[in-house]
Short mmCIF file of C-alpha atoms and ligand atoms in Angstrom, two decimals:
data_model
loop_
_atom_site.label_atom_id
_atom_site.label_comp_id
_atom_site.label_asym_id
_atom_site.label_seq_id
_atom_site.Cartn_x
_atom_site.Cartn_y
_atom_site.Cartn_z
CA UNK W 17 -9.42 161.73 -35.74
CA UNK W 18 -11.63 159.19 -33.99
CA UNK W 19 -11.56 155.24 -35.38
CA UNK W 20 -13.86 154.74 -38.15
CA UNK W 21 -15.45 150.82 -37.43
CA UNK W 22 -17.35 150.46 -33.81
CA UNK W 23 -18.61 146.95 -32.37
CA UNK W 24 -22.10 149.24 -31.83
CA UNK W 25 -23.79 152.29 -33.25
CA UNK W 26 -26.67 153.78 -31.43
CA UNK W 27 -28.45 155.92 -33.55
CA UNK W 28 -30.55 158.93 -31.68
CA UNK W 29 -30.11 160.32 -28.39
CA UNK W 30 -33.40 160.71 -26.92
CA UNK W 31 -34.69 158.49 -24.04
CA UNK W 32 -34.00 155.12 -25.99
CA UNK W 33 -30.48 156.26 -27.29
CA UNK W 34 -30.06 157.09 -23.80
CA UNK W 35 -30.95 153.95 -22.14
CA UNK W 36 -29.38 151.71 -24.98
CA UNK W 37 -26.08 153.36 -24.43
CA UNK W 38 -26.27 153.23 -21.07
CA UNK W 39 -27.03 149.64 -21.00
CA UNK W 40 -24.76 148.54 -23.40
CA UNK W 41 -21.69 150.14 -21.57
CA UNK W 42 -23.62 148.58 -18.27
CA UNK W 43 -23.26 145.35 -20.05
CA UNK W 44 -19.74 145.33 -20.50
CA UNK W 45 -19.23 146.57 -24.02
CA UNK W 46 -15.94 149.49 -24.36
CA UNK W 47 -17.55 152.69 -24.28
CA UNK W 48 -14.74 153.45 -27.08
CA UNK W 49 -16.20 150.66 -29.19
CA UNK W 50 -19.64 152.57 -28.84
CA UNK W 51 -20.49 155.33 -31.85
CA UNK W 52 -23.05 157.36 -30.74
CA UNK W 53 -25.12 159.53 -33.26
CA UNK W 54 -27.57 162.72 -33.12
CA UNK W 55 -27.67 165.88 -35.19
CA UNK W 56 -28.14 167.69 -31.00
CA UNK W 57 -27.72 165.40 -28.25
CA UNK W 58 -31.06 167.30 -26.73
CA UNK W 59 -32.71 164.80 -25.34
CA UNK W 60 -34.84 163.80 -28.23
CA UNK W 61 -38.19 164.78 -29.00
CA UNK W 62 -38.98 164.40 -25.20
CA UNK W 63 -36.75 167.27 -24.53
CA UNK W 64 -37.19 169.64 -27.54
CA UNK W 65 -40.49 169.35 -28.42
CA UNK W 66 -42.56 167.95 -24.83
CA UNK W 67 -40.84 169.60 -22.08
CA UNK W 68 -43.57 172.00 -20.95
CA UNK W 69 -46.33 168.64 -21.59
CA UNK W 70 -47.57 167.58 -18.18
CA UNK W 71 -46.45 163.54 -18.17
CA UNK W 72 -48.93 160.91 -17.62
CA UNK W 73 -46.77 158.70 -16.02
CA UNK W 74 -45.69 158.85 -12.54
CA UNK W 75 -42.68 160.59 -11.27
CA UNK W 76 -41.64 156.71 -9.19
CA UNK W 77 -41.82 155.74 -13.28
CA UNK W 78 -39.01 158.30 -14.19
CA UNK W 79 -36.87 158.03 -11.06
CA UNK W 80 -36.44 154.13 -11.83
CA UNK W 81 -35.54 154.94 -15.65
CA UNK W 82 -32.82 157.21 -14.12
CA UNK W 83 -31.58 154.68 -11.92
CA UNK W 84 -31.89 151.77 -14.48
CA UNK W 85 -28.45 152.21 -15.54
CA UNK W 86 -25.37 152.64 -13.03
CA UNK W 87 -23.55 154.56 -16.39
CA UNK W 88 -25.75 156.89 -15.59
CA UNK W 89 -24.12 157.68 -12.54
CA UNK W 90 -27.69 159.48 -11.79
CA UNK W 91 -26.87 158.85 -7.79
CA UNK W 92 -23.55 161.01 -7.73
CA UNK W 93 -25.23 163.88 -10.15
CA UNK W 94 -26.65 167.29 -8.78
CA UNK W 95 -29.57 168.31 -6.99
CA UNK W 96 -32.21 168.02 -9.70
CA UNK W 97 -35.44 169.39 -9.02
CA UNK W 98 -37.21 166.06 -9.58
CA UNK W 99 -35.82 164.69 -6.45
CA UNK W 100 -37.43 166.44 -4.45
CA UNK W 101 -40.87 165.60 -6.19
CA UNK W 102 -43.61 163.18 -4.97
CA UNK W 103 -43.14 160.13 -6.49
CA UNK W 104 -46.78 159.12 -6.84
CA UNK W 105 -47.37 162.49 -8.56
CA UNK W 106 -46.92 163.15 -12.24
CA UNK W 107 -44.77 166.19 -13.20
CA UNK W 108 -43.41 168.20 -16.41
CA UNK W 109 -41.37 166.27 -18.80
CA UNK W 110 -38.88 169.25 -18.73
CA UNK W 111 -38.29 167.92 -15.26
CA UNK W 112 -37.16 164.34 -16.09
CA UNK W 113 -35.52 166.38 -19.52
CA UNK W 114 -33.14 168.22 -17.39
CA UNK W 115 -30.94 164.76 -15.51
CA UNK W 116 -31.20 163.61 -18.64
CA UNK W 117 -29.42 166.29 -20.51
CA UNK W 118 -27.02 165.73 -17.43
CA UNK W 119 -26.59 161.89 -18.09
CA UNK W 120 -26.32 162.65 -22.00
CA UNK W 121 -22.98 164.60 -21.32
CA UNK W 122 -21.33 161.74 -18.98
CA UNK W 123 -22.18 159.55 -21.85
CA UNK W 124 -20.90 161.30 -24.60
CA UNK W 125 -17.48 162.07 -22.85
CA UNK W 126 -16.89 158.03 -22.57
CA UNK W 127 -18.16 157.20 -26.24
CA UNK W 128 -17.47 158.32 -29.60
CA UNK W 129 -20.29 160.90 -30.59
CA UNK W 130 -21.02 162.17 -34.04
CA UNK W 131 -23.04 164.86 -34.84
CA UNK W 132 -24.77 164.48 -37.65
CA UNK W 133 -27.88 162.21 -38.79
CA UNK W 134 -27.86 159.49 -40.38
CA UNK W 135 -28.78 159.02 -44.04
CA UNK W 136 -28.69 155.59 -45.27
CA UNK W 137 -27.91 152.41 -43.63
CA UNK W 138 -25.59 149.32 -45.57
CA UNK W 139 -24.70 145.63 -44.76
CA UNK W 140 -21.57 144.55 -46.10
CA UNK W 141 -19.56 141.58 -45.48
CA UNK W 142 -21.23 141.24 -42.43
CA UNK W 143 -20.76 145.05 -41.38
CA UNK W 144 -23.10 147.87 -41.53
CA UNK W 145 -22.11 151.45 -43.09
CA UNK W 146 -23.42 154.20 -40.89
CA UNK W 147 -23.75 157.17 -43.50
CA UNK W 148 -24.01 160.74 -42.27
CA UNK W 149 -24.11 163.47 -44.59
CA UNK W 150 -20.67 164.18 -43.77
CA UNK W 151 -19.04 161.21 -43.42
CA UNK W 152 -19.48 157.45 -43.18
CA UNK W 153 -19.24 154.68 -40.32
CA UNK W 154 -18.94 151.02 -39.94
CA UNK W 155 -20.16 148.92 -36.63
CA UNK W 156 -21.33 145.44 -36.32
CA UNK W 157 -24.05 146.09 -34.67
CA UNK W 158 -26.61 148.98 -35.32
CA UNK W 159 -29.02 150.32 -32.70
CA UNK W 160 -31.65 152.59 -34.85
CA UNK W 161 -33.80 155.00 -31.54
CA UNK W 162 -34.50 157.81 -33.76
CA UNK W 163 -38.46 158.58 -32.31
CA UNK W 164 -41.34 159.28 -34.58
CA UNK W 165 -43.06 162.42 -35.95
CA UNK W 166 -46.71 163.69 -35.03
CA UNK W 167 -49.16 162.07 -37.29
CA UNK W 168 -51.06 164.61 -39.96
CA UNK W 169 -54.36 163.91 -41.42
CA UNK W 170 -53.59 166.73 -44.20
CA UNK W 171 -57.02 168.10 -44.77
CA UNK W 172 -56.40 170.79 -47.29
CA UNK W 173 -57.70 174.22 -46.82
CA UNK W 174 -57.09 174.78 -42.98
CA UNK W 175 -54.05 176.20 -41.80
CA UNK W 176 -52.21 173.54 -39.29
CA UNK W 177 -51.00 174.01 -36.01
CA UNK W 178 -47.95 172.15 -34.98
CA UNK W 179 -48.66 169.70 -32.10
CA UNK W 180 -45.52 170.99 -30.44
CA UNK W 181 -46.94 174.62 -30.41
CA UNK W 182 -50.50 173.26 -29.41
CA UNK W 183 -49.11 171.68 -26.40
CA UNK W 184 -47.50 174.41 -25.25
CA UNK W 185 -49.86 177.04 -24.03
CA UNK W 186 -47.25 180.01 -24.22
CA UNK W 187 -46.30 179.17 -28.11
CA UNK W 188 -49.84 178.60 -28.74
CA UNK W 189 -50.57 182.01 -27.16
CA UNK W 190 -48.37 183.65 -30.21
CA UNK W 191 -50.39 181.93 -32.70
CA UNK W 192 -53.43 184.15 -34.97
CA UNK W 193 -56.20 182.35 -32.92
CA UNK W 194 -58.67 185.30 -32.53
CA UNK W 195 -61.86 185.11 -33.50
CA UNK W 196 -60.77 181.42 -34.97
CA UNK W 197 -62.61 177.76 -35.38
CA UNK W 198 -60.29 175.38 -34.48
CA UNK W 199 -60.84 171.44 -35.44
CA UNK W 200 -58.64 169.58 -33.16
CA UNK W 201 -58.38 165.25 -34.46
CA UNK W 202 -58.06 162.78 -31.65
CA UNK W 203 -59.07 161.71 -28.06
CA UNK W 204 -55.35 160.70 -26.74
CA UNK W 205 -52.92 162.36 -23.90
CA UNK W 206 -52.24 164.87 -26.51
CA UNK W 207 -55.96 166.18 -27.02
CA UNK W 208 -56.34 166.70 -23.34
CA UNK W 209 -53.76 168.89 -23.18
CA UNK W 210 -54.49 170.20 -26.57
CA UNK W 211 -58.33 171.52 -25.82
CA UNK W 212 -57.39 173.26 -22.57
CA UNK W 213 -54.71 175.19 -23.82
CA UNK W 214 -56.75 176.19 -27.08
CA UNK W 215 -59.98 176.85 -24.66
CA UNK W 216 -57.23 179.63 -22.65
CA UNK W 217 -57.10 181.68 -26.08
CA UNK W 218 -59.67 183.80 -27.81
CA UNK W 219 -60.88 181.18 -30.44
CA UNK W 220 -64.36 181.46 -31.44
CA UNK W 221 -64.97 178.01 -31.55
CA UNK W 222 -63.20 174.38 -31.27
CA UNK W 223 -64.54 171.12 -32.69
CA UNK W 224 -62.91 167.88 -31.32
CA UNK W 225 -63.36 165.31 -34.35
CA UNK W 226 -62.76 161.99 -32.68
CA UNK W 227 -63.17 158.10 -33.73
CA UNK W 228 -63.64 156.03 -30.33
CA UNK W 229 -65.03 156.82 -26.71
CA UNK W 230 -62.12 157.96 -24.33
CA UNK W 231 -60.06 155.70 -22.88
CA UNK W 232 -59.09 155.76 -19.02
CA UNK W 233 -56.21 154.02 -17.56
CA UNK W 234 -56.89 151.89 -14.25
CA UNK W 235 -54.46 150.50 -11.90
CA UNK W 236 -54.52 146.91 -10.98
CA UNK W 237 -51.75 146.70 -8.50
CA UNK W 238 -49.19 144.77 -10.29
CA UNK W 239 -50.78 145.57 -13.78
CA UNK W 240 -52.72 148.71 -15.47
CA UNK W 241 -55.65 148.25 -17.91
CA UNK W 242 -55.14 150.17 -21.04
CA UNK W 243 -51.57 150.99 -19.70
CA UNK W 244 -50.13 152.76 -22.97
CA UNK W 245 -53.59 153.84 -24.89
CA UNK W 246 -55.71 154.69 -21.41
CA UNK W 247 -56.19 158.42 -20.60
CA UNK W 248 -53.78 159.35 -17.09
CA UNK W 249 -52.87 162.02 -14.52
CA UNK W 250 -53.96 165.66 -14.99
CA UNK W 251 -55.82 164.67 -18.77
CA UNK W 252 -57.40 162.00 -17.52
CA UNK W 253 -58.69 164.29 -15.16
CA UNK W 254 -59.74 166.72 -17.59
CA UNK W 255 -61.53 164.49 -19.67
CA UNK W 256 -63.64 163.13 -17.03
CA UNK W 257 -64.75 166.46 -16.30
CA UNK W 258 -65.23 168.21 -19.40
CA UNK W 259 -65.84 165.93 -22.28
CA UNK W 260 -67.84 163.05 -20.38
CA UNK W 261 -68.66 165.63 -18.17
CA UNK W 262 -69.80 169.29 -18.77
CA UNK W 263 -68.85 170.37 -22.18
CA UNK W 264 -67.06 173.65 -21.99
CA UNK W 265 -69.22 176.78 -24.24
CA UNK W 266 -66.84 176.98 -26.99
CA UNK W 267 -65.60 172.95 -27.17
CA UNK W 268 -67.79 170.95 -29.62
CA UNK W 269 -67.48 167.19 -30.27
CA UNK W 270 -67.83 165.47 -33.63
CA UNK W 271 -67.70 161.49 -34.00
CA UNK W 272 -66.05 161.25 -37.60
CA UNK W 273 -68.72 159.40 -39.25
CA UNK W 274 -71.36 161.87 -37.87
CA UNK W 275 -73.40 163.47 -41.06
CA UNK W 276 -71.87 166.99 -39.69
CA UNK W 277 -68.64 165.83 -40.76
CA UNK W 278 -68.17 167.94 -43.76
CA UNK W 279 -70.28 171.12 -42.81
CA UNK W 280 -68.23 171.00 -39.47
CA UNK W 281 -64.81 170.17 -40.65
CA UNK W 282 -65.57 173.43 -42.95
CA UNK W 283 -66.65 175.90 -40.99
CA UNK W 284 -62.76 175.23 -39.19
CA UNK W 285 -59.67 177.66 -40.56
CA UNK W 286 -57.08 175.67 -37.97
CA UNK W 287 -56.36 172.37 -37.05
CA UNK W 288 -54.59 170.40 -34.70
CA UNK W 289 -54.18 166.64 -35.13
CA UNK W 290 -53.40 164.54 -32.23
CA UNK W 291 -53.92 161.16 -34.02
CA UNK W 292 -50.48 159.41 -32.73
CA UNK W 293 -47.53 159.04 -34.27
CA UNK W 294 -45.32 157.89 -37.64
CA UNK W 295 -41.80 156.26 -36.90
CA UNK W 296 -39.16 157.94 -38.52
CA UNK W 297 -37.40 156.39 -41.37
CA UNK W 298 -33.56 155.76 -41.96
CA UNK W 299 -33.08 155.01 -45.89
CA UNK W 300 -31.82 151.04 -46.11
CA UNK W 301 -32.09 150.25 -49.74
CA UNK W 302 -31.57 147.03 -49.45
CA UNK W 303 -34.23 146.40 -47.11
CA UNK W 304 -37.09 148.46 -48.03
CA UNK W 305 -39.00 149.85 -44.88
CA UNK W 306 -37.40 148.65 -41.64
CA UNK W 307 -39.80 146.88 -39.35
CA UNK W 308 -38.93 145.50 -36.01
CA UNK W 309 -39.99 142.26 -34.39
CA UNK W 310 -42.30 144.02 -31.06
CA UNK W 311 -40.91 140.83 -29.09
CA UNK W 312 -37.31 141.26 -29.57
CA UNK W 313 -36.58 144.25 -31.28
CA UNK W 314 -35.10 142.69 -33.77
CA UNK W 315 -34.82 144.62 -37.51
CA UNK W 316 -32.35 142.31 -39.41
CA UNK W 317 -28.63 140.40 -38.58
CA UNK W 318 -27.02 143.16 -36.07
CA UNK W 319 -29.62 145.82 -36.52
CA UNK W 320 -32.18 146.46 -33.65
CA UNK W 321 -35.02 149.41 -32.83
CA UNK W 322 -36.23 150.84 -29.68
CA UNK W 323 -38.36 153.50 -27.98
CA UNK W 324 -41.29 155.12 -29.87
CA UNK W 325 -40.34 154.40 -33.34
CA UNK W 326 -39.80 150.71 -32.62
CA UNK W 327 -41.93 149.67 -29.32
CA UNK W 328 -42.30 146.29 -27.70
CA UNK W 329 -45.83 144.93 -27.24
CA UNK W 330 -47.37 143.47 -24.21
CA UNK W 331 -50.69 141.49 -24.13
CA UNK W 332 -52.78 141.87 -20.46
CA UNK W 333 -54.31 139.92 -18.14
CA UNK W 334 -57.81 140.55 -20.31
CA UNK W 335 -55.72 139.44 -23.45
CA UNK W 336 -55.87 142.85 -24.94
CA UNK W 337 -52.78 143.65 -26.49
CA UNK W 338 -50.69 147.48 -26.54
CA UNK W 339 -47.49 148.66 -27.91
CA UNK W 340 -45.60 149.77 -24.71
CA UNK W 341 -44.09 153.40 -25.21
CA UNK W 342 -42.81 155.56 -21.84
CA UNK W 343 -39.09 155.54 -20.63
CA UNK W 344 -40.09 153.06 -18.15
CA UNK W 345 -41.29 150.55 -20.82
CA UNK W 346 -37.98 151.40 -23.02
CA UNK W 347 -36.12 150.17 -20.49
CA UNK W 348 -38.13 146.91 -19.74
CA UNK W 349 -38.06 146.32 -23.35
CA UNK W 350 -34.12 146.93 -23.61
CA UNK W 351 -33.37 144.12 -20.71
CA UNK W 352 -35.24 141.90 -22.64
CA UNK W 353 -33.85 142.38 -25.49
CA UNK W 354 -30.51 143.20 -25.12
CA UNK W 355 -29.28 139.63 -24.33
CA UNK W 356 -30.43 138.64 -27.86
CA UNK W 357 -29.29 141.30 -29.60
CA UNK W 358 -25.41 140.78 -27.85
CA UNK W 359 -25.39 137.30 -29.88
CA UNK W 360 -27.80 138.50 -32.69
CA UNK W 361 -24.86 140.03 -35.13
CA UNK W 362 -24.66 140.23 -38.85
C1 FAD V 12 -47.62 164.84 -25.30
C2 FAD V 12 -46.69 163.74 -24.88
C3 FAD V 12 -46.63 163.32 -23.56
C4 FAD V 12 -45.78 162.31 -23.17
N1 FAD V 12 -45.75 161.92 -21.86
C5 FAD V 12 -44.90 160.94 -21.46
C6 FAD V 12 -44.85 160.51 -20.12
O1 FAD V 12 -45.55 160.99 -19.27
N2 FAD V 12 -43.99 159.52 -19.77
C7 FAD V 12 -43.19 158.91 -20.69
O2 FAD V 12 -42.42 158.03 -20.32
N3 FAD V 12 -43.23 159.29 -21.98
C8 FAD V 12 -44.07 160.27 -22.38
N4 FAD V 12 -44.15 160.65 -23.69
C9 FAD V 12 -43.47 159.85 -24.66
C10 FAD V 12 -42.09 160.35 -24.92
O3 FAD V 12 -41.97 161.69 -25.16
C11 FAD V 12 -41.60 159.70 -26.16
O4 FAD V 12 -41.95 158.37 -26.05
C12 FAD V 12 -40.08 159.82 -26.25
O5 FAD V 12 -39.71 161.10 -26.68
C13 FAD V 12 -39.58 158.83 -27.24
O6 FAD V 12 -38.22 158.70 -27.04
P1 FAD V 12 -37.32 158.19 -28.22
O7 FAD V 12 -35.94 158.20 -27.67
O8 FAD V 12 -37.86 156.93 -28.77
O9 FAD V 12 -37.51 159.29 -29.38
P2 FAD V 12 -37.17 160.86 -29.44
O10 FAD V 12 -37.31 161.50 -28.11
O11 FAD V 12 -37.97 161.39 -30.57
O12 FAD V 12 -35.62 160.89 -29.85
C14 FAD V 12 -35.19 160.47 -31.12
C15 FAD V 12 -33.84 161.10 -31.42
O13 FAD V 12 -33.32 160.49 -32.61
C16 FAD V 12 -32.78 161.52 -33.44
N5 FAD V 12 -32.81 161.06 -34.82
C17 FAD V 12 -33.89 160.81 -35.60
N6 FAD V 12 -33.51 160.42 -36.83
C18 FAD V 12 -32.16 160.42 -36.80
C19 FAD V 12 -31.17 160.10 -37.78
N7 FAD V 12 -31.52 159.70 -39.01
N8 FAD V 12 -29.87 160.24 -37.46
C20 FAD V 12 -29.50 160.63 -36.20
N9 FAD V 12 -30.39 160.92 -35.23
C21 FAD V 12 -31.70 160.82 -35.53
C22 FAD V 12 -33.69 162.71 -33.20
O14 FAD V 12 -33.03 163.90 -33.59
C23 FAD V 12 -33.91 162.60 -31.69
O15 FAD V 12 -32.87 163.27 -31.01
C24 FAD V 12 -44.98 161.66 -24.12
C25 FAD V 12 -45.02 162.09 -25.45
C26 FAD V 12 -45.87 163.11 -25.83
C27 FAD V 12 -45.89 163.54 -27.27
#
């Protein structure tokens, strides 16, 4: 029977859980005071759902993320395939998935893990209850990393596609596409992995509904315009060529206050929306909807978010502002935060 009452709860284990537990027990906090909390301890979204996606951030990006933290003890682990990659090159998330499936199991044998997800989140005399379905928590300080779920515009009458199936061109492949006219929503990473993939099965037609011209990341030396929104790698690529570009036969594109909107959006019997994403919610009566402060992280008295759900938010040289989401930016955001949140309790 493990204690009941941790100094600190970290709640998910993707990337963020990851890096928050890693920097917390860098930072000098008893990895037995440390509750640790995920119905699989898979890596996240990142590694269930994106491992086949092809990343748009450099492999340099992941290798410091993996280093970030010496309780990650990433130096003395095996021979993972991504050290032998090319740093300026971008590779699979699966890639970066597997040393951090590695570093999720060193963790978890130095803190207190709990399988199960979280339900509902209390404050009481200055401590917060941790409820799981099976069981209940306390800890004085709560760190909520539990991702966010693919947006859906719910048009009714066309069957969805799940963006994790559209992604991957193998799932996809099992899907009843013959013969079909498939509407896919966006113009983000996702799309330009989504249209290729749909353009390699026998669909009839695909129209790409979309709201703004793309957006192309460019590198600045020590800064990157339209860093976290900007088109990269292999889909920037791909975009270039084929939507600015040459339009493939079968790919149509559809700005959504074009006339055609209707007529086109009904001719479609499938859709795909890659329109971004929806943090996840934890139920905290007392608090309504949680909402972090972007700048600190902060959520309320010793409870803090981070990684996709809960992103920091950087303006640019130009002054345009982003929310910064990518391991690399989880960790910037956690060593600014994390000082604050160590005096921050309830
Ligand atoms: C197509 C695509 C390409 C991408 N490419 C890159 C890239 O190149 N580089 C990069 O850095 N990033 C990339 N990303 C972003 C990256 O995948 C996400 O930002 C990352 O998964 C977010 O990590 P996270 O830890 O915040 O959330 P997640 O990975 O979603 O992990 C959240 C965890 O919290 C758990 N959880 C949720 N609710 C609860 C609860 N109530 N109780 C307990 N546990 C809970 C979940 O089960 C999950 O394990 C990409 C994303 C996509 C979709």
């Amino acid at each position: 029977m493990h204690p009941t009452h941790f100094r600190w709860t970290v709640i998910g284990a993707g990337p963020a859980g990851i890096a928050t537990v890693g920097r917390l027990i860098d930072s000098g906090i008893a990895p037995d005071e440390i509750a640790w909390v995920d119905p699989e301890f898979a890596v996240g979204d990142f590694g269930v759902k994106w491992s086949v996606v092809s990343s748009n951030t450099r492999v340099s990006g992941f290798t410091h993320f993996l280093e970030a933290s010496s309780a990650f003890q990433f130096r003395q682990g095996p021979d993972f395939a991504i050290r032998g990659f090319d740093p300026r090159q971008t590779c699979s998330l699966g890639a970066v998935a597997e040393p951090l499936q590695w570093i999720t199991g060193r963790l978890a044998e130095r803190v207190v893990t709990v399988k199960a997800t979280a339900t509902r989140l209390e404050l009481h005399q200055r401590r917060w209850a941790v409820h799981t379905e099976g069981s209940v928590l306390t800890s004085d300080n709560v760190v909520l990393a539990i991702g966010s779920d693919a947006r859906s515009l719910d048009y009714p009458g066309v069957r969805e596609i799940p963006l994790e199936v559209a992604v991957d061109v193998h799932k996809l492949g099992a899907e009843p596409l013959e013969g079909a006219t498939v509407a896919v929503f966006g113009s983000s990473h996702s799309t330009m992995l989504v249209l290729p993939n749909l353009l390699r099965q026998p669909v009839a037609k695909i129209v790409n509904f979309y709201q703004h011209p793309l957006r192309y990341a460019v590198e600045f030396g020590d800064w990157t315009l339209f860093d976290d929104t900007g088109l990269k790698g292999h889909a920037a690529q791909w975009a270039r060529e084929n939507l600015d570009g040459q339009l493939p036969e079968r790919l149509e594109r559809c700005h959504v206050g074009d006339p055609r909107f209707d007529e086109l959006l009904g001719r479609c019997d499938q859709v795909v929306y890659t329109v971004g994403f929806e943090p996840r919610r934890i139920d905290a009566p007392q608090w309504g909807p949680l909402q972090h402060n972007a700048s600190n992280g902060i959520i309320a008295p010793g409870l803090f978010g981070i990684g996709i759900a809960f992103p920091g938010y950087r303006v640019d040289p130009t002054g345009f502002g982003e929310h910064r989401v990518g391991l690399e930016k989880f960790i910037e955001q956690l060593d600014a935060c994390l000082p604050i949140w160590l005096r921050y309790g309830a």
